[in-house]
């Protein structure tokens, strides 16, 4: 047996203690979110465990232990002089304010689905089969919308669309738009709110997501300008769209090249295909960082199995990188592929015939 370097071993164990604490805190974040505990503290008013329990209808002993755990994680603040707990403005933005650009709680719904679905993924590892999006636990669908929505709120209308040549002006004047792989419709609804002269169509193969998107559009008051329908990326109606968008979903498809070919057939002559994908460098070594860690983990449990469950099963993964995505577009018959802009979490590409 090889002799370990004890200093390196201690350092690794120390990191694992931190990671274990993060994993334990994650389920407590989900618990507090579902029970409304964070939202009850959103205004920053210091309160005792008894006051939080009374406000939220939970039992005080449970509230006290949850608050203590969250304070140990530095997710909730504690004043030992008054023995009260509170959220700072920053903590409130992350844990309690759904429309905040930093809202992060939805990510833990996604992580919950990974734990719940681990036996299914273990079976896929052994058999080589995939696991379709629809075969995951329902918290994945809810969590994905809640996790990605803050980024779309922050960047889609203000940065991503203006980075595409002439698209902002087209949408202002009135364009026809397809949001393919729309999920719960967060991106579609946001565009419809920003561009009242345009008409929007959202497509997703997962019918429960389509139904939720329809309800969300009605709640937002834009259901008269959005049509949500069940369809795949290779069979949604080809209607001469001025703009086709795919948000964080191309890498999940079994046949992204086939999807790209269908988009090409569905676009108007001067139409644009916008591809939004998770940020990634082209070389593995450059993705070995905290963001890459999250995306590779999600890709192992969700994205790659989804692709391998479909025809072709290309398995791009959530860290495909620009070169692989460019190849998909070129193989689909496009001549123009340009990175329009990026954030620490996303890359935005402009694709034209």
XYZ file of C-alpha atoms in Angstrom:
353
model
C 0.000 0.000 0.000
C 1.316 3.448 -0.890
C 2.070 5.747 2.025
C -0.086 8.888 2.085
C 1.220 12.392 2.588
C -0.401 13.222 5.912
C -0.533 16.955 5.266
C -2.320 16.365 1.963
C -4.637 13.873 3.647
C -5.526 16.355 6.369
C -6.169 19.031 3.751
C -8.430 16.691 1.775
C -10.391 15.679 4.868
C -10.731 19.351 5.770
C -12.233 20.085 2.367
C -14.554 17.111 2.745
C -15.816 18.439 6.073
C -16.702 21.657 4.267
C -18.356 19.754 1.448
C -20.316 17.590 3.872
C -21.495 20.704 5.665
C -22.593 22.172 2.333
C -24.520 19.004 1.469
C -26.273 18.973 4.845
C -27.027 22.694 4.601
C -28.490 22.179 1.136
C -31.354 20.014 2.341
C -32.010 22.528 5.116
C -32.202 25.301 2.523
C -34.812 23.291 0.637
C -36.709 22.627 3.852
C -36.691 26.297 4.828
C -37.754 27.305 1.334
C -40.673 24.881 1.250
C -41.854 25.923 4.720
C -41.568 29.637 3.964
C -39.004 30.234 6.700
C -36.662 32.345 4.584
C -39.472 34.451 3.186
C -40.768 35.074 6.715
C -37.364 36.584 7.542
C -36.969 38.528 4.282
C -37.454 41.996 5.790
C -34.435 41.555 8.056
C -36.303 41.935 11.326
C -34.431 40.031 14.080
C -36.590 37.330 15.634
C -36.391 34.478 18.087
C -37.130 30.903 17.124
C -40.487 31.239 18.870
C -41.367 34.316 16.820
C -40.403 32.588 13.553
C -42.403 29.521 14.566
C -45.474 31.597 15.311
C -45.150 33.511 12.062
C -44.817 30.391 9.903
C -46.949 27.867 11.755
C -44.136 25.447 12.581
C -43.128 24.110 15.989
C -40.604 26.174 17.937
C -38.181 23.345 18.724
C -37.771 22.570 15.027
C -37.419 26.253 14.143
C -34.700 26.674 16.777
C -32.611 23.797 15.427
C -33.061 24.911 11.804
C -32.048 28.483 12.640
C -28.984 27.262 14.541
C -27.890 25.109 11.612
C -28.398 27.952 9.141
C -26.461 30.328 11.381
C -23.591 27.817 11.528
C -23.609 27.796 7.725
C -23.669 31.614 7.643
C -26.879 31.445 5.636
C -28.732 33.173 8.505
C -27.187 35.758 10.858
C -27.287 35.546 14.665
C -26.982 38.215 17.349
C -25.807 36.485 20.516
C -26.598 39.527 22.665
C -30.297 39.456 21.861
C -30.435 35.745 20.898
C -32.242 36.667 17.708
C -31.786 35.553 14.112
C -32.107 37.661 10.969
C -31.282 37.829 7.268
C -28.871 40.432 5.960
C -29.900 42.132 2.684
C -27.472 39.844 0.868
C -28.819 36.693 2.492
C -32.364 37.787 1.707
C -31.491 38.278 -1.974
C -30.046 34.773 -2.181
C -32.581 32.815 -0.113
C -35.851 34.763 0.106
C -36.394 37.036 -2.893
C -37.594 35.016 -5.903
C -37.018 37.840 -8.394
C -33.563 38.741 -7.140
C -30.730 38.332 -9.688
C -28.882 36.369 -6.993
C -31.754 34.056 -5.947
C -30.167 30.640 -5.454
C -32.644 28.495 -3.570
C -33.997 26.795 -6.688
C -30.602 25.195 -7.283
C -31.136 23.003 -4.244
C -34.356 21.603 -5.752
C -32.199 20.424 -8.657
C -29.695 18.863 -6.273
C -32.533 17.152 -4.409
C -33.550 15.438 -7.640
C -29.997 14.146 -8.088
C -30.088 12.429 -4.695
C -33.563 11.022 -5.279
C -32.702 9.714 -8.747
C -29.246 8.307 -7.925
C -30.435 4.662 -8.142
C -31.764 5.299 -11.655
C -28.455 6.832 -12.745
C -26.521 3.958 -11.161
C -28.520 1.582 -13.327
C -27.777 3.703 -16.405
C -24.046 3.529 -15.601
C -24.236 -0.270 -15.587
C -26.459 -0.748 -18.637
C -25.401 2.185 -20.819
C -29.016 3.264 -21.088
C -30.091 6.840 -20.594
C -32.583 8.506 -18.304
C -35.075 10.818 -19.954
C -35.836 14.241 -18.532
C -39.400 13.094 -17.858
C -38.138 10.153 -15.777
C -36.610 12.381 -13.099
C -38.266 13.464 -9.867
C -40.584 16.452 -10.239
C -38.376 18.701 -8.100
C -35.944 18.829 -11.033
C -38.467 20.603 -13.260
C -39.422 23.126 -10.591
C -35.827 23.681 -9.544
C -34.520 24.182 -13.069
C -36.989 26.997 -13.708
C -36.258 28.658 -10.375
C -32.492 28.310 -10.788
C -32.223 29.670 -14.337
C -34.894 32.382 -14.098
C -32.764 34.898 -12.134
C -30.054 34.735 -14.803
C -32.588 35.249 -17.563
C -34.105 38.162 -15.633
C -30.685 39.756 -15.332
C -29.285 39.196 -18.810
C -31.735 38.050 -21.479
C -33.434 41.303 -22.461
C -30.736 43.726 -21.342
C -27.662 41.944 -22.733
C -28.174 38.729 -24.669
C -30.760 39.801 -27.230
C -29.077 43.198 -27.882
C -25.824 41.293 -28.543
C -27.475 39.624 -31.565
C -27.224 41.621 -34.775
C -30.506 43.531 -35.285
C -32.633 41.208 -33.163
C -33.652 43.744 -30.515
C -35.024 46.038 -33.213
C -36.874 43.175 -34.925
C -38.534 42.152 -31.695
C -39.512 45.714 -30.908
C -41.111 46.093 -34.328
C -42.858 42.732 -34.143
C -41.352 39.306 -34.816
C -42.347 35.661 -34.613
C -40.364 33.731 -32.016
C -39.980 30.055 -31.096
C -38.569 29.114 -27.685
C -37.602 25.455 -28.100
C -37.149 23.401 -24.949
C -39.010 26.107 -23.046
C -39.623 24.119 -19.850
C -41.871 26.117 -17.510
C -41.731 29.082 -19.870
C -39.671 31.551 -17.822
C -37.628 32.731 -20.825
C -40.642 32.870 -23.147
C -42.685 34.924 -20.695
C -39.820 37.314 -20.057
C -39.419 37.997 -23.793
C -43.157 38.433 -24.247
C -43.236 40.998 -21.457
C -40.342 42.929 -22.993
C -41.570 42.841 -26.605
C -45.359 43.329 -26.733
C -45.413 43.644 -30.551
C -43.991 40.156 -31.082
C -45.659 36.757 -31.058
C -44.167 33.836 -29.126
C -44.394 30.056 -29.348
C -42.953 27.800 -26.656
C -42.277 24.123 -27.330
C -41.261 21.332 -24.978
C -41.641 17.571 -25.198
C -42.513 17.342 -21.473
C -46.258 17.903 -21.210
C -46.376 18.722 -17.459
C -43.889 21.521 -18.124
C -46.010 22.802 -21.002
C -49.057 22.879 -18.733
C -47.129 24.778 -16.063
C -45.860 27.233 -18.686
C -49.420 27.923 -19.821
C -50.470 28.647 -16.246
C -47.448 30.901 -15.676
C -48.195 32.882 -18.855
C -51.751 33.433 -17.681
C -50.512 34.563 -14.266
C -48.154 37.017 -15.991
C -50.910 38.356 -18.245
C -49.175 37.446 -21.522
C -51.070 34.279 -22.431
C -52.725 36.121 -25.321
C -49.358 36.448 -27.067
C -47.787 33.099 -26.213
C -48.770 29.650 -27.427
C -47.237 26.736 -25.536
C -47.396 23.332 -27.207
C -45.912 19.878 -26.745
C -43.274 19.221 -29.411
C -39.676 18.082 -29.722
C -36.788 20.061 -31.160
C -37.010 18.003 -34.336
C -40.748 18.248 -34.983
C -42.003 21.623 -33.717
C -44.007 23.437 -36.421
C -41.796 25.143 -39.006
C -43.421 28.550 -39.457
C -40.795 30.941 -40.776
C -39.676 32.249 -37.393
C -37.617 35.398 -37.198
C -35.994 34.124 -34.045
C -35.532 30.638 -32.575
C -34.060 30.393 -29.089
C -32.761 27.419 -27.125
C -31.913 28.069 -23.488
C -29.588 25.609 -21.741
C -31.082 22.621 -23.528
C -29.195 21.856 -26.779
C -26.631 19.735 -24.935
C -29.470 17.651 -23.423
C -30.687 16.550 -26.859
C -29.837 13.183 -28.316
C -29.518 14.585 -31.816
C -28.553 18.262 -31.586
C -27.438 18.242 -35.223
C -30.873 17.013 -36.300
C -32.458 19.666 -34.098
C -30.273 22.294 -35.750
C -31.334 21.137 -39.198
C -34.986 21.437 -38.212
C -34.389 24.928 -36.819
C -32.808 25.877 -40.164
C -35.925 24.685 -41.979
C -38.163 26.609 -39.582
C -36.364 29.971 -39.811
C -37.243 32.855 -42.095
C -34.573 33.648 -44.703
C -32.974 36.262 -42.443
C -33.829 34.487 -39.181
C -31.499 33.932 -36.237
C -30.981 30.927 -34.008
C -29.783 31.856 -30.505
C -28.119 29.109 -28.506
C -27.608 29.702 -24.779
C -25.408 27.073 -23.170
C -23.614 26.627 -19.838
C -20.260 28.399 -19.780
C -17.362 26.074 -20.581
C -13.874 26.180 -22.004
C -12.924 23.694 -24.703
C -10.268 21.882 -22.640
C -11.085 19.854 -19.546
C -8.213 21.327 -17.529
C -9.678 24.815 -17.943
C -13.032 23.696 -16.523
C -11.613 22.294 -13.295
C -13.006 25.092 -11.145
C -16.076 25.696 -8.916
C -18.437 26.457 -11.842
C -17.171 23.474 -13.806
C -17.612 21.297 -10.739
C -21.302 22.190 -10.554
C -21.903 21.768 -14.283
C -20.007 18.466 -14.605
C -21.947 17.112 -11.629
C -25.286 18.140 -13.109
C -24.197 16.790 -16.475
C -23.365 13.397 -14.974
C -26.711 13.076 -13.223
C -29.064 14.873 -15.619
C -27.795 16.160 -18.972
C -25.735 13.267 -20.334
C -28.302 10.606 -19.313
C -31.032 12.691 -20.986
C -29.109 12.734 -24.257
C -28.235 9.035 -24.110
C -31.927 8.198 -23.643
C -32.744 9.626 -27.093
C -32.028 8.706 -30.684
C -28.401 9.237 -31.774
C -27.414 9.913 -28.145
C -24.551 12.276 -28.926
C -24.060 13.056 -25.234
C -22.556 16.534 -25.546
C -22.804 17.155 -21.807
C -23.200 20.468 -20.017
C -19.517 21.343 -20.539
C -19.432 20.884 -24.308
C -17.551 24.116 -24.998
C -17.607 26.404 -28.011
C -15.758 24.146 -30.481
C -18.166 21.215 -30.085
C -21.174 23.520 -30.297
C -19.741 25.152 -33.415
C -19.328 21.711 -34.995
C -22.982 20.922 -34.244
C -24.053 24.107 -36.035
C -21.748 23.530 -39.008
C -22.867 19.888 -39.350
C -26.463 21.146 -39.334
C -25.722 23.305 -42.383
C -25.094 26.774 -40.968
C -22.349 29.082 -42.215
C -22.450 31.740 -39.471
C -21.626 30.910 -35.844
C -20.530 33.632 -33.434
C -20.209 33.926 -29.686
C -22.298 37.030 -29.062
C -21.689 37.410 -25.327
C -21.118 35.456 -22.124
C -21.543 35.509 -18.348
C -19.727 33.447 -15.706
C -22.502 30.846 -16.121
C -23.563 31.067 -19.779
C -22.358 31.440 -23.354
C -24.644 32.978 -25.982
C -24.198 32.110 -29.660
C -25.668 33.717 -32.765
C -26.260 31.211 -35.582
C -27.443 31.952 -39.106
C -27.707 30.063 -42.348
